[in-house]
Coordinates of C-alpha atoms and ligand atoms in Angstrom, one line a residue:
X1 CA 4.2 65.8 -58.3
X2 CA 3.2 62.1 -57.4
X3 CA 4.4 60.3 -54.5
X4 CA 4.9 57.1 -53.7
X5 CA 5.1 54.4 -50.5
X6 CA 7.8 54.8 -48.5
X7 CA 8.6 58.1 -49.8
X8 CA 9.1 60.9 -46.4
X9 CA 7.8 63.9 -46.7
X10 CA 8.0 67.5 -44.6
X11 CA 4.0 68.6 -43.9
X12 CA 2.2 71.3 -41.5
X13 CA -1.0 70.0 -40.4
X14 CA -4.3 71.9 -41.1
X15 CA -7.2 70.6 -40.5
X16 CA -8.7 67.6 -39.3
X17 CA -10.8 64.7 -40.8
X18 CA -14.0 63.3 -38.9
X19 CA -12.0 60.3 -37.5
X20 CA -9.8 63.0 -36.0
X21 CA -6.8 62.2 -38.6
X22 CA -4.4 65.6 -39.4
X23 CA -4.8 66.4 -43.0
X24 CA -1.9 68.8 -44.6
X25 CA -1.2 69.5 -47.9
X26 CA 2.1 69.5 -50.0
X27 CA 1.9 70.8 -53.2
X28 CA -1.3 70.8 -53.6
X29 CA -1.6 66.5 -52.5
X30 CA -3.3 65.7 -49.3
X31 CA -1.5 64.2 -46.7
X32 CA -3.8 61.9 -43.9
X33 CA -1.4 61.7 -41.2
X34 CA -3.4 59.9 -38.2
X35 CA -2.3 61.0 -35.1
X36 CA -0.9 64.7 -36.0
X37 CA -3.0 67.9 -34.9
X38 CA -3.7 70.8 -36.7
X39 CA -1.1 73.1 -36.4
X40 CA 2.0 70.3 -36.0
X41 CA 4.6 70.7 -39.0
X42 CA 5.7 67.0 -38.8
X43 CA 7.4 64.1 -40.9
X44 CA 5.5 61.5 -42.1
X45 CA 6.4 58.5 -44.3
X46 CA 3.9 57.5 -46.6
X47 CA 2.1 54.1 -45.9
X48 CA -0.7 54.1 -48.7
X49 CA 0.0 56.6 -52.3
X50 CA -3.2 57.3 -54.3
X51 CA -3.2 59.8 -57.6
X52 CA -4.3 62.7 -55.5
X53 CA -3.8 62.1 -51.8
X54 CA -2.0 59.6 -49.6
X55 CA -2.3 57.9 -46.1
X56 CA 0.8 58.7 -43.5
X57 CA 2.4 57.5 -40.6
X58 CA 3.7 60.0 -38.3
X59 CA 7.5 59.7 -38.0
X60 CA 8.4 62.8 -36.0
X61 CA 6.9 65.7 -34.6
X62 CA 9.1 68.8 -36.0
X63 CA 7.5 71.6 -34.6
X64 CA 4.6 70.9 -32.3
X65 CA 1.5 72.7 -32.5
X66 CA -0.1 75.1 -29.6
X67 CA -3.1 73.0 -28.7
X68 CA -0.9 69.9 -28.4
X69 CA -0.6 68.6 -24.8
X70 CA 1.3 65.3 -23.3
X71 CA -1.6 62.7 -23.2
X72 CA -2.3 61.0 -19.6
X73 CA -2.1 57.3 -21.7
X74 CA 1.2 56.9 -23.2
X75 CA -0.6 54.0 -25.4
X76 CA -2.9 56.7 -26.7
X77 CA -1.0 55.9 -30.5
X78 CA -1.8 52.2 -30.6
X79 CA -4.9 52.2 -29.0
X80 CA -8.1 52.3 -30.5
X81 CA -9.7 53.8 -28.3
X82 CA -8.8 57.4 -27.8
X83 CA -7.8 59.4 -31.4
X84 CA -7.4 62.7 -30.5
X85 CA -5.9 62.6 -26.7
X86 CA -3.1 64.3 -27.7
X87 CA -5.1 67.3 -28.4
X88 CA -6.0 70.2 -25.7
X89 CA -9.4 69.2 -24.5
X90 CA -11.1 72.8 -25.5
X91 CA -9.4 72.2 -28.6
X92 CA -11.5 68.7 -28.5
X93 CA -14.4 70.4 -28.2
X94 CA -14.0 72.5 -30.8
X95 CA -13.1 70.4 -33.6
X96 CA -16.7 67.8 -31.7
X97 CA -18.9 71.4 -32.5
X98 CA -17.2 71.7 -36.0
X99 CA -17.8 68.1 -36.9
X100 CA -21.7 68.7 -35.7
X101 CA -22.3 72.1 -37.8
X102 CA -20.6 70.6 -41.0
X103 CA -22.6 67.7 -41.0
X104 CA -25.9 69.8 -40.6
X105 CA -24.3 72.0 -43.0
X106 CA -23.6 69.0 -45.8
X107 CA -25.8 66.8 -45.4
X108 CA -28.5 68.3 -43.7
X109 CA -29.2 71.2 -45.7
X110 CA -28.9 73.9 -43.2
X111 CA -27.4 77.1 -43.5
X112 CA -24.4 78.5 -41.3
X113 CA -26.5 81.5 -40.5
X114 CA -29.4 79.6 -39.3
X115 CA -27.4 76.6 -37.2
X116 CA -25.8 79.9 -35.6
X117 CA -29.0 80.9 -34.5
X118 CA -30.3 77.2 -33.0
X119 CA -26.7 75.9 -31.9
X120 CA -25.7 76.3 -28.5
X121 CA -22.4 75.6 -27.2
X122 CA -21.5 72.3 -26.8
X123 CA -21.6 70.8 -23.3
X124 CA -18.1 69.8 -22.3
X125 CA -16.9 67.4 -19.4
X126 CA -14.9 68.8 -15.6
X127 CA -12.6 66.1 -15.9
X128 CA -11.8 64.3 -19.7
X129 CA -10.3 61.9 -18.1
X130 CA -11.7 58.6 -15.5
X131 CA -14.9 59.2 -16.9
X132 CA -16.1 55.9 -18.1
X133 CA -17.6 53.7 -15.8
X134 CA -17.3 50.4 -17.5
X135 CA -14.7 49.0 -19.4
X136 CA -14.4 45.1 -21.1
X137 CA -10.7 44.1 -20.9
X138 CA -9.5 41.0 -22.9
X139 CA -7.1 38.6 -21.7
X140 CA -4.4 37.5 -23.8
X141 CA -0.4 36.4 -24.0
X142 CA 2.2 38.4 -25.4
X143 CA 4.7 36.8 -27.9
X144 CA 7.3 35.6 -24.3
X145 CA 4.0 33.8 -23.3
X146 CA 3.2 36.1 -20.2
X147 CA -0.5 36.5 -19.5
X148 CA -1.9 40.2 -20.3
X149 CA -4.1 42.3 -20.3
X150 CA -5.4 45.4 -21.6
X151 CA -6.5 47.1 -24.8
X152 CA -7.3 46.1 -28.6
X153 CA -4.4 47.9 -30.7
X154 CA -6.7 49.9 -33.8
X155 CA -8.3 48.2 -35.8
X156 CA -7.0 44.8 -34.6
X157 CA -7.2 42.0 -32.1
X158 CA -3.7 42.5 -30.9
X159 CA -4.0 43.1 -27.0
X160 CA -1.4 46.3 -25.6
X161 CA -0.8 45.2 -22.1
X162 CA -2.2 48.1 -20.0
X163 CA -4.4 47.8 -16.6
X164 CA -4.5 51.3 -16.1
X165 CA -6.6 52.8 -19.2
X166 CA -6.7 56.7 -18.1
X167 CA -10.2 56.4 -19.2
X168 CA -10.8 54.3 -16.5
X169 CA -11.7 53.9 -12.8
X170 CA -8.1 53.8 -10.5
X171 CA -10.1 50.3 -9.3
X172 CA -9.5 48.4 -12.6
X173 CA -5.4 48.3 -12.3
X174 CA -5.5 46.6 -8.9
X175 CA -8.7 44.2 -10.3
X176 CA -6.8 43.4 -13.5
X177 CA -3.7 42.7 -11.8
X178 CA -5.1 40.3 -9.2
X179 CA -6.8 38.5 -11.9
X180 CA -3.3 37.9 -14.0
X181 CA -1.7 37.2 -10.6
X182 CA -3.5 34.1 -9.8
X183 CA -4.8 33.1 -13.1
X184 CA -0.6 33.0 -13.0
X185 CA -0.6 31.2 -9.8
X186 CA -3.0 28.8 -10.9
X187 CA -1.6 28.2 -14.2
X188 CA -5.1 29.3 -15.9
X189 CA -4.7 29.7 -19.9
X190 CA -6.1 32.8 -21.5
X191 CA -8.7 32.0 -24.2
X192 CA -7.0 31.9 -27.9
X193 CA -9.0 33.6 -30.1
X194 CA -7.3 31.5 -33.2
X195 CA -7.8 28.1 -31.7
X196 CA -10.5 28.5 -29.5
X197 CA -9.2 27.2 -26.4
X198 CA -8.0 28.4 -23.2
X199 CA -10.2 29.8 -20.3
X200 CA -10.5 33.4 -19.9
X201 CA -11.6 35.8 -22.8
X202 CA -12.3 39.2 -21.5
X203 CA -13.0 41.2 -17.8
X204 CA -15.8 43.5 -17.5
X205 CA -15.8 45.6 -14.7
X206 CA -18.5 48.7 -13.8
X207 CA -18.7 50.4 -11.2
X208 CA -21.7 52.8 -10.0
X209 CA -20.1 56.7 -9.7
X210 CA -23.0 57.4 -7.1
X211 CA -23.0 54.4 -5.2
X212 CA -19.6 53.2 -5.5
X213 CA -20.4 49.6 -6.1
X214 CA -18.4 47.5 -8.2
X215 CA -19.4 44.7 -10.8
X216 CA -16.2 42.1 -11.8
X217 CA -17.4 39.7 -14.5
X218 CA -15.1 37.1 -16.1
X219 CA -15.9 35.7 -19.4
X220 CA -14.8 32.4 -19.8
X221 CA -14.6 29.3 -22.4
X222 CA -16.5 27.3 -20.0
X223 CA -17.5 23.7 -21.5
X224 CA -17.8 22.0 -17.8
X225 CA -20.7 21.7 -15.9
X226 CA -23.4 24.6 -15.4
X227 CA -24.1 26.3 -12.2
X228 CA -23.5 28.7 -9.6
X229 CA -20.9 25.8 -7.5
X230 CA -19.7 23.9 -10.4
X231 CA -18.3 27.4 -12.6
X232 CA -15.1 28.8 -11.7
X233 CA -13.8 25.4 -9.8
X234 CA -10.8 25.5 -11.9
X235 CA -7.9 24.6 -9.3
X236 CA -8.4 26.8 -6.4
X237 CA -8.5 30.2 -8.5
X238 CA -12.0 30.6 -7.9
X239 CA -11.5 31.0 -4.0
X240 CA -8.2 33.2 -3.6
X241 CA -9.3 35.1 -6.3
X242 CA -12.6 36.0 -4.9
X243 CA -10.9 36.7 -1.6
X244 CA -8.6 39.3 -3.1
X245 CA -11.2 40.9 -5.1
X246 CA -13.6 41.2 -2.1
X247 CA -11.1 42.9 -0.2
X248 CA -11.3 46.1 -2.8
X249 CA -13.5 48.9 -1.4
X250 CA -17.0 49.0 -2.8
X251 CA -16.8 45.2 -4.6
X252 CA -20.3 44.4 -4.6
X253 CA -20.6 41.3 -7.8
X254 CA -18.3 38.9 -8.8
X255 CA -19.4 36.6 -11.5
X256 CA -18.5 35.1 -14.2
X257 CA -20.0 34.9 -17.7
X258 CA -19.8 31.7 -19.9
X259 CA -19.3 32.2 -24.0
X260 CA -18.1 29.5 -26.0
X261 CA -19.0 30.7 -28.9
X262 CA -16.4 31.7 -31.5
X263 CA -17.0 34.9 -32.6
X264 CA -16.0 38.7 -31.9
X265 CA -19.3 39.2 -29.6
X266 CA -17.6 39.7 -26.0
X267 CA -20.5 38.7 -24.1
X268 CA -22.5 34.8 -24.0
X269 CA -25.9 34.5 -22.5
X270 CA -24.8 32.8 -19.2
X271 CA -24.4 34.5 -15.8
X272 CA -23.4 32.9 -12.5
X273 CA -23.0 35.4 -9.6
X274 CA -20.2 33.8 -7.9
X275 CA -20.2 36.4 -4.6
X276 CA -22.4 39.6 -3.6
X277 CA -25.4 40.1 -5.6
X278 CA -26.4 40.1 -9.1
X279 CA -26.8 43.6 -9.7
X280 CA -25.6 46.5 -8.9
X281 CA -27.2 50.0 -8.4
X282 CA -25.9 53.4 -9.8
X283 CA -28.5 56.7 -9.4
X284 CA -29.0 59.2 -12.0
X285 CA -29.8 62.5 -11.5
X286 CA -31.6 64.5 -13.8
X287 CA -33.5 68.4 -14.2
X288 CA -36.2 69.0 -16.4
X289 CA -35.5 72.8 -17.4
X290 CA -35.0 74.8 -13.9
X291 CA -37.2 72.1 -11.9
X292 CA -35.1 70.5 -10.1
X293 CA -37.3 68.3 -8.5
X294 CA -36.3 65.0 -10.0
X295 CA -32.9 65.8 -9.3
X296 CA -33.8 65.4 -6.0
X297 CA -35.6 62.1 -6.2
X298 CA -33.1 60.8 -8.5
X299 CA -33.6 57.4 -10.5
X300 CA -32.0 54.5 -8.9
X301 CA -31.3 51.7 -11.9
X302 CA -30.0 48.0 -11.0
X303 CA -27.4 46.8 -14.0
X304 CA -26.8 43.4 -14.4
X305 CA -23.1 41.9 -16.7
X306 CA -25.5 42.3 -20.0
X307 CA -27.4 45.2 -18.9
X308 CA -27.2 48.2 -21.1
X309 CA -26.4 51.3 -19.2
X310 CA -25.1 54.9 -20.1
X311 CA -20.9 54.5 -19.8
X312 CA -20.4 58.4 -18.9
X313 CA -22.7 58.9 -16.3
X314 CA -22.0 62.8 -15.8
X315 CA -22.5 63.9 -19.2
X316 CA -25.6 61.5 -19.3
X317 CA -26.9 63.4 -17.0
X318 CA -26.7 67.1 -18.7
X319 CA -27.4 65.2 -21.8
X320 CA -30.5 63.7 -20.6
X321 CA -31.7 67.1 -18.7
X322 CA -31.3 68.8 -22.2
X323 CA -33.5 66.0 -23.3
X324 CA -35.9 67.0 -20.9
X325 CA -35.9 70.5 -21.1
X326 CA -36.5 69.8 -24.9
X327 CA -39.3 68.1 -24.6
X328 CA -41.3 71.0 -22.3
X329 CA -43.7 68.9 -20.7
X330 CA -46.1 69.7 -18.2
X331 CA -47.5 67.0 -16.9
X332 CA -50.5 66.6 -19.5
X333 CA -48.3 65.2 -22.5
X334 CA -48.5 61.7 -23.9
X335 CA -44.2 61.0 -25.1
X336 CA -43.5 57.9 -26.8
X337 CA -39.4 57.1 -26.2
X338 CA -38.5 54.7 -29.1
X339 CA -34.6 53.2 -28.9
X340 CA -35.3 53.4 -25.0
X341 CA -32.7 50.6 -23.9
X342 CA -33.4 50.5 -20.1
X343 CA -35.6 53.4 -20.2
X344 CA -33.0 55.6 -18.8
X345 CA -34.9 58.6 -20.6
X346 CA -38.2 57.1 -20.5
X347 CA -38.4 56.8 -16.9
X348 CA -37.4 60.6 -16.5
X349 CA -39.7 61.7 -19.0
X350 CA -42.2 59.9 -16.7
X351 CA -41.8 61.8 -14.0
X352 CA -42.9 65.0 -16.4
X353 CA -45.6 63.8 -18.9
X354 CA -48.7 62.1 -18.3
X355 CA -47.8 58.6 -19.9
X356 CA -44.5 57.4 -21.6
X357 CA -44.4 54.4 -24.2
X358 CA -40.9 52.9 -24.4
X359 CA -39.8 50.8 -27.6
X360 CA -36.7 49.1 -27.8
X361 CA -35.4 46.1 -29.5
X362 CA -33.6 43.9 -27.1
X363 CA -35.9 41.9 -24.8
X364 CA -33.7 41.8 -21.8
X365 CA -33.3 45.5 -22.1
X366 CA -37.3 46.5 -22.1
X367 CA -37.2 43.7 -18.7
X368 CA -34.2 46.2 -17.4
X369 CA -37.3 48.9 -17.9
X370 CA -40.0 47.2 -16.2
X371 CA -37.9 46.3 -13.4
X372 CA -36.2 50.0 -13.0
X373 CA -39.6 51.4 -13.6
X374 CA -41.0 49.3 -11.1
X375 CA -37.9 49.6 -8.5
X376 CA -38.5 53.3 -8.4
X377 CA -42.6 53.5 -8.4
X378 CA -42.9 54.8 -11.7
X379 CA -46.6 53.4 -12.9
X380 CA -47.1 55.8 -15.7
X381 CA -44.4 54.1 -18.5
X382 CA -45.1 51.0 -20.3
X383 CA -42.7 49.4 -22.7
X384 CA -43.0 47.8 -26.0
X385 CA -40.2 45.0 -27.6
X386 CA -39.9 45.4 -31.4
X387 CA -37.9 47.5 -34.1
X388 CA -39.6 51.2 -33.4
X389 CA -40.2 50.7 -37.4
X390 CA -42.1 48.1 -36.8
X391 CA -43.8 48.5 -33.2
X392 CA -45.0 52.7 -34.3
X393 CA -46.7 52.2 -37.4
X394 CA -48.1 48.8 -36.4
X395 CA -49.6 50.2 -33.6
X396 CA -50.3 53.3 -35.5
X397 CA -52.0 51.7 -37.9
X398 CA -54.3 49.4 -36.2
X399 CA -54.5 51.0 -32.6
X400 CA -54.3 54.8 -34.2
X401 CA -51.9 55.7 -31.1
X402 CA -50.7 59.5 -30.8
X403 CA -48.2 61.4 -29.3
X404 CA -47.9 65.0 -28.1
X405 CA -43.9 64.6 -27.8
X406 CA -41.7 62.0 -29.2
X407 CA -38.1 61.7 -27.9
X408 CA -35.7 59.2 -30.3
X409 CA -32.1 58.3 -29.4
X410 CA -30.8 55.7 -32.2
X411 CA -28.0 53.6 -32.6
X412 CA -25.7 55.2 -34.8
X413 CA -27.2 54.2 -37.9
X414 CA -30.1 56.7 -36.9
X415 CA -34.0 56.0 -37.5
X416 CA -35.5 53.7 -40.2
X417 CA -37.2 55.7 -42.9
X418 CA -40.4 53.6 -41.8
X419 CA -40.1 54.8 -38.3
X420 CA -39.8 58.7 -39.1
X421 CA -42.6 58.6 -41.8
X422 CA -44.7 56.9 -39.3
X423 CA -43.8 60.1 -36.7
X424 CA -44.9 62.8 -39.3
X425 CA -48.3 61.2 -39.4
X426 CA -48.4 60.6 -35.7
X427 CA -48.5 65.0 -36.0
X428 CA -46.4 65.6 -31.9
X429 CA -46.5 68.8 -31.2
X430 CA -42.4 68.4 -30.7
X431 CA -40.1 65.5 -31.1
X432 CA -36.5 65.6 -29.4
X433 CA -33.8 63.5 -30.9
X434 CA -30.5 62.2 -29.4
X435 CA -28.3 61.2 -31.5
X436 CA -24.8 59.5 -31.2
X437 CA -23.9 60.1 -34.8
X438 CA -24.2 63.6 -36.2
X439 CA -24.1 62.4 -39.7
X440 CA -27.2 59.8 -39.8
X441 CA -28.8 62.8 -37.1
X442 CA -28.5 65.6 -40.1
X443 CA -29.8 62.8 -42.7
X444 CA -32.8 62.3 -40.5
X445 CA -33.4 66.2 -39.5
X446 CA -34.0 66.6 -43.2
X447 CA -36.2 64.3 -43.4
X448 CA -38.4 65.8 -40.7
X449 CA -38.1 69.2 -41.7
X450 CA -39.1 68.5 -45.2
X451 CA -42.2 66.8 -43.2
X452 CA -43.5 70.1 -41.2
X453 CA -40.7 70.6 -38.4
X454 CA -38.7 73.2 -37.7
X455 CA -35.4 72.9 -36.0
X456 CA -35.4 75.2 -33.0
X457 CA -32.2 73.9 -30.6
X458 CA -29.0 71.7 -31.7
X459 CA -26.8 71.5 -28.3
X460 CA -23.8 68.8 -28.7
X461 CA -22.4 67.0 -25.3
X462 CA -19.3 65.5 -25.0
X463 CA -19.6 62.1 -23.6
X464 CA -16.3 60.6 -25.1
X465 CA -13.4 62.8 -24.3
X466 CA -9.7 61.7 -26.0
X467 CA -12.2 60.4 -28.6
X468 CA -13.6 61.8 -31.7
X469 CA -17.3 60.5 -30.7
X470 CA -19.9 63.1 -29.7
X471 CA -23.7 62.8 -28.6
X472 CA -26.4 65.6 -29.9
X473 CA -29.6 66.8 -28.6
X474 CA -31.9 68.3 -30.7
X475 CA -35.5 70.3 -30.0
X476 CA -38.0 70.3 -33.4
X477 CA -41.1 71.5 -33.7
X478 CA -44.4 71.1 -35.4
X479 CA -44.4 74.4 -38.2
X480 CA -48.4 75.4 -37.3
X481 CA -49.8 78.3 -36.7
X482 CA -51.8 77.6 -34.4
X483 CA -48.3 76.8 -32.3
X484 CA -46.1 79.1 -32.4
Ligands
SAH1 N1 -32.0 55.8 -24.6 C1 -31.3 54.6 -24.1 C2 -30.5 53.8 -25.1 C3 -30.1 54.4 -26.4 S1 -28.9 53.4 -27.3 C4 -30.5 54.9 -22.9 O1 -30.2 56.1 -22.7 O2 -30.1 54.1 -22.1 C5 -29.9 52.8 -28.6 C6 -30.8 51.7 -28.3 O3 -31.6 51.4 -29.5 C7 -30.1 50.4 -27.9 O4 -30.6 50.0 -26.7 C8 -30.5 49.4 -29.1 O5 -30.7 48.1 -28.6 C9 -31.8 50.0 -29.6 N2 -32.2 49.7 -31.0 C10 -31.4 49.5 -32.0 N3 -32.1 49.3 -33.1 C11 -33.4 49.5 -32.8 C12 -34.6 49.4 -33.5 N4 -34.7 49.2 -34.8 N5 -35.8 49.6 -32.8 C13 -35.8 49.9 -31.5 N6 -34.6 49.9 -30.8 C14 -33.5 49.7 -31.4

């Protein structure tokens, strides 16, 4: 039987795809219904019919399934951010260890019975909820005219008003909503993505779950003058607005960021700190195995507007202690640390190995690292700017650098080919990788098992509760005999 748009069919859902979408079947034709979970019977009206399967839009809920809860966002369906809020949060973590073990299944090339040897369980958060510590709100008008703010709808650039993301800290509603009331006040237009005019484009806010300080940054279609007095003059906003948000417990950095560029990138290159200081500071507290010493030292890291910095600091921290604990140093190891950002790993792993290299792409980011490594008295890590697929085998090649560990934690799209050819010749003893993407991670595990490793631990963390994203840590090492 073939079916056709529009046509409303009767499904119970059974499993669920790697984007967190229900799949069902009816007769044998799949059903991709987003926002049902497995074990809803629901009705769905088809949106998209192909020859074998089709794309639905969940219409009602007929009978709900046991591991479906009442989401804390009630925009959890439009939003883009959170897929699978509606589903218990073991259940979440379930379906995150599933996704993992398929993907080393498929396209890694490993058996169940060995992945159920090497996989632990994965790491889940206390609290799913109020776990992210930044978010970047844009500002827009709804169709009456009325300023908003809030969230991207899926896949669009439609803003849902909302200033209280339950993702969030509880500090962003009463930020957000000072910021409409007096850009209101003031009569201050919110930048129009279609015409390119208007003022302000997006909010970014932070705020530092040890310390408690808090980062506002405006991003505004600034053409007038430059500088720290001139910015933000626009008819008397600047002034009541800064008095409002100073008020807020723990404000610590108010500026303002200028892009005028018209393109999807939220961020331009311009900061002016209109009140508090530039930075603010947020410590990390990591264990390395059942030393806890660093935990009590702690790694303090000062983040500027465009500074990259972990947005789940909890998990970061058991993700980045399994890192550690992966990497069994003793003090004696040379670890290079390639994707290092800001050297959040890097300037752990220093307080455990003899020496640390960092590589990392972004300039401003590998400045981040010399300054946190330099805030905190950490002498033994030195940083390198450049592709790692570039930087390793360059310096490889011509400097014959080595390595006793290497740790990796790539952008989604996982390591270069160049990059992990160039870390089977550098021979470490182990290499731990963290990966954000369990697909591109089981892609490049085959790559270094064919090469001479051996998988030994797999451990997933949740970082991204209400979402289908999940992080990986992974220990492999070196198949020798003469290291067992
Ligand atoms: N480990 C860091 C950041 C990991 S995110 C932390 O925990 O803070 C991945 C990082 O890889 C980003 O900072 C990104 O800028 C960087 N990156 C992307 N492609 C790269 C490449 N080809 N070579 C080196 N770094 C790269």
């Amino acid at each position: 039987m073939e079916y056709k748009k529009n046509d409303i069919l009767t499904v119970t859902i059974e499993d669920i795809g790697n984007d967190g979408e229900g799949i069902g079947k009816v007769d044998g034709y799949t059903l991709f219904v987003k926002d049902a979970v497995i074990g809803d019977t629901v009705r769905c009206k088809i949106m998209k019919a192909k020859k074998n399967y089709a794309y639905g839009k969940l219409e009602e809920i007929l009978i709900p399934s046991d591991i479906r809860v009442t989401p804390l966002c009630k925009f959890h369906r439009q939003c883009g951010g959170c897929q699978i809020q509606a589903m218990d949060y073991e259940a979440q973590l379930g379906f995150k260890q599933r996704k993992v073990k398929n993907n080393l299944m498929r396209i890694g090339g490993f058996s169940a019975e060995f992945l159920e040897k090497v996989m632990e369980p994965i790491v889940g958060m206390e609290n799913p909820y109020h776990y992210r510590n930044k978010a970047q709100f844009p500002v827009g008008t709804d169709k009456e005219g009325k300023l908003i703010t809030g969230f991207y709808a899926g896949r669009t650039h439609d803003i849902i008003a909302n200033t209280d993301c339950a993702l969030g800290v509880p500090e962003n509603k009463e930020i957000l909503e000072s910021i409409l009331y007096y850009m209101e006040k003031y009569h201050v237009p919110a930048y129009d993505e279609k015409t390119g005019t208007g003022l302000v484009r997006h909010v970014l806010i932070r705020k530092g779950f040890a310390s408690g300080e808090i980062m506002v940054c405006l991003v505004v279609n600034y053409e007038g003058k430059r500088g720290k007095d001139q910015i933000g003059k626009w008819k008397g906003l600047k002034e009541e607005l800064i008095e409002a948000l100073a008020k807020i417990p723990g404000m610590t950095s108010i500026s303002v960021n200028i892009n005028t560029a018209r393109t999807n990138v939220i961020m331009g290159d311009e900061v002016y700190t209109l009140w508090g200081k530039d930075k603010i500071c947020d410590t990390i507290h990591v264990r390395n195995g059942e030393d806890f010493s660093l935990t009590d030292r702690g790694i303090v890291f000062r983040i500027s507007p465009l500074s990259f910095y972990q947005v789940n600091p909890v998990q970061t921290e058991k993700l980045y202690s399994l890192a550690l604990e992966y990497a069994g140093l003793t003090g004696e190891e040379t670890v290079w640390d390639l994707y290092c950002g800001i050297g959040t790993i890097s300037l752990f792993l220093a307080g455990a190995a003899k020496k640390v290299y960092g590589v990392e792409v972004i300039p401003q980011a590998i400045q981040d690292a010399r300054e946190n490594a330099e805030y905190n008295g950490i002498e033994n890590a030195e940083f390198y700017v450049g592709k790692a697929e570039e930087v390793l085998p360059d310096l490889y090649e011509r400097e014959g650098i080595r390595a006793d560990v290497i740790v990796v934690d790539p952008p989604r799209k996982g390591c270069d080919g160049e990059c992990l050819n160039t870390m089977l010749k550098m021979r470490p003893k182990r290499i731990v990788y963290v990966s954000c993407d369990s697909a591109t991670l089981a892609r490049d595990l085959k790559v270094l098992c064919d090469g001479g490793y051996e998988l030994r631990r797999v451990r997933a963390v949740d970082q991204f509760g209400g979402s289908v994203h999940v992080e990986v840590a992974c220990c492999l090492q070196r198949e020798d005999k003469a290291n067992p």
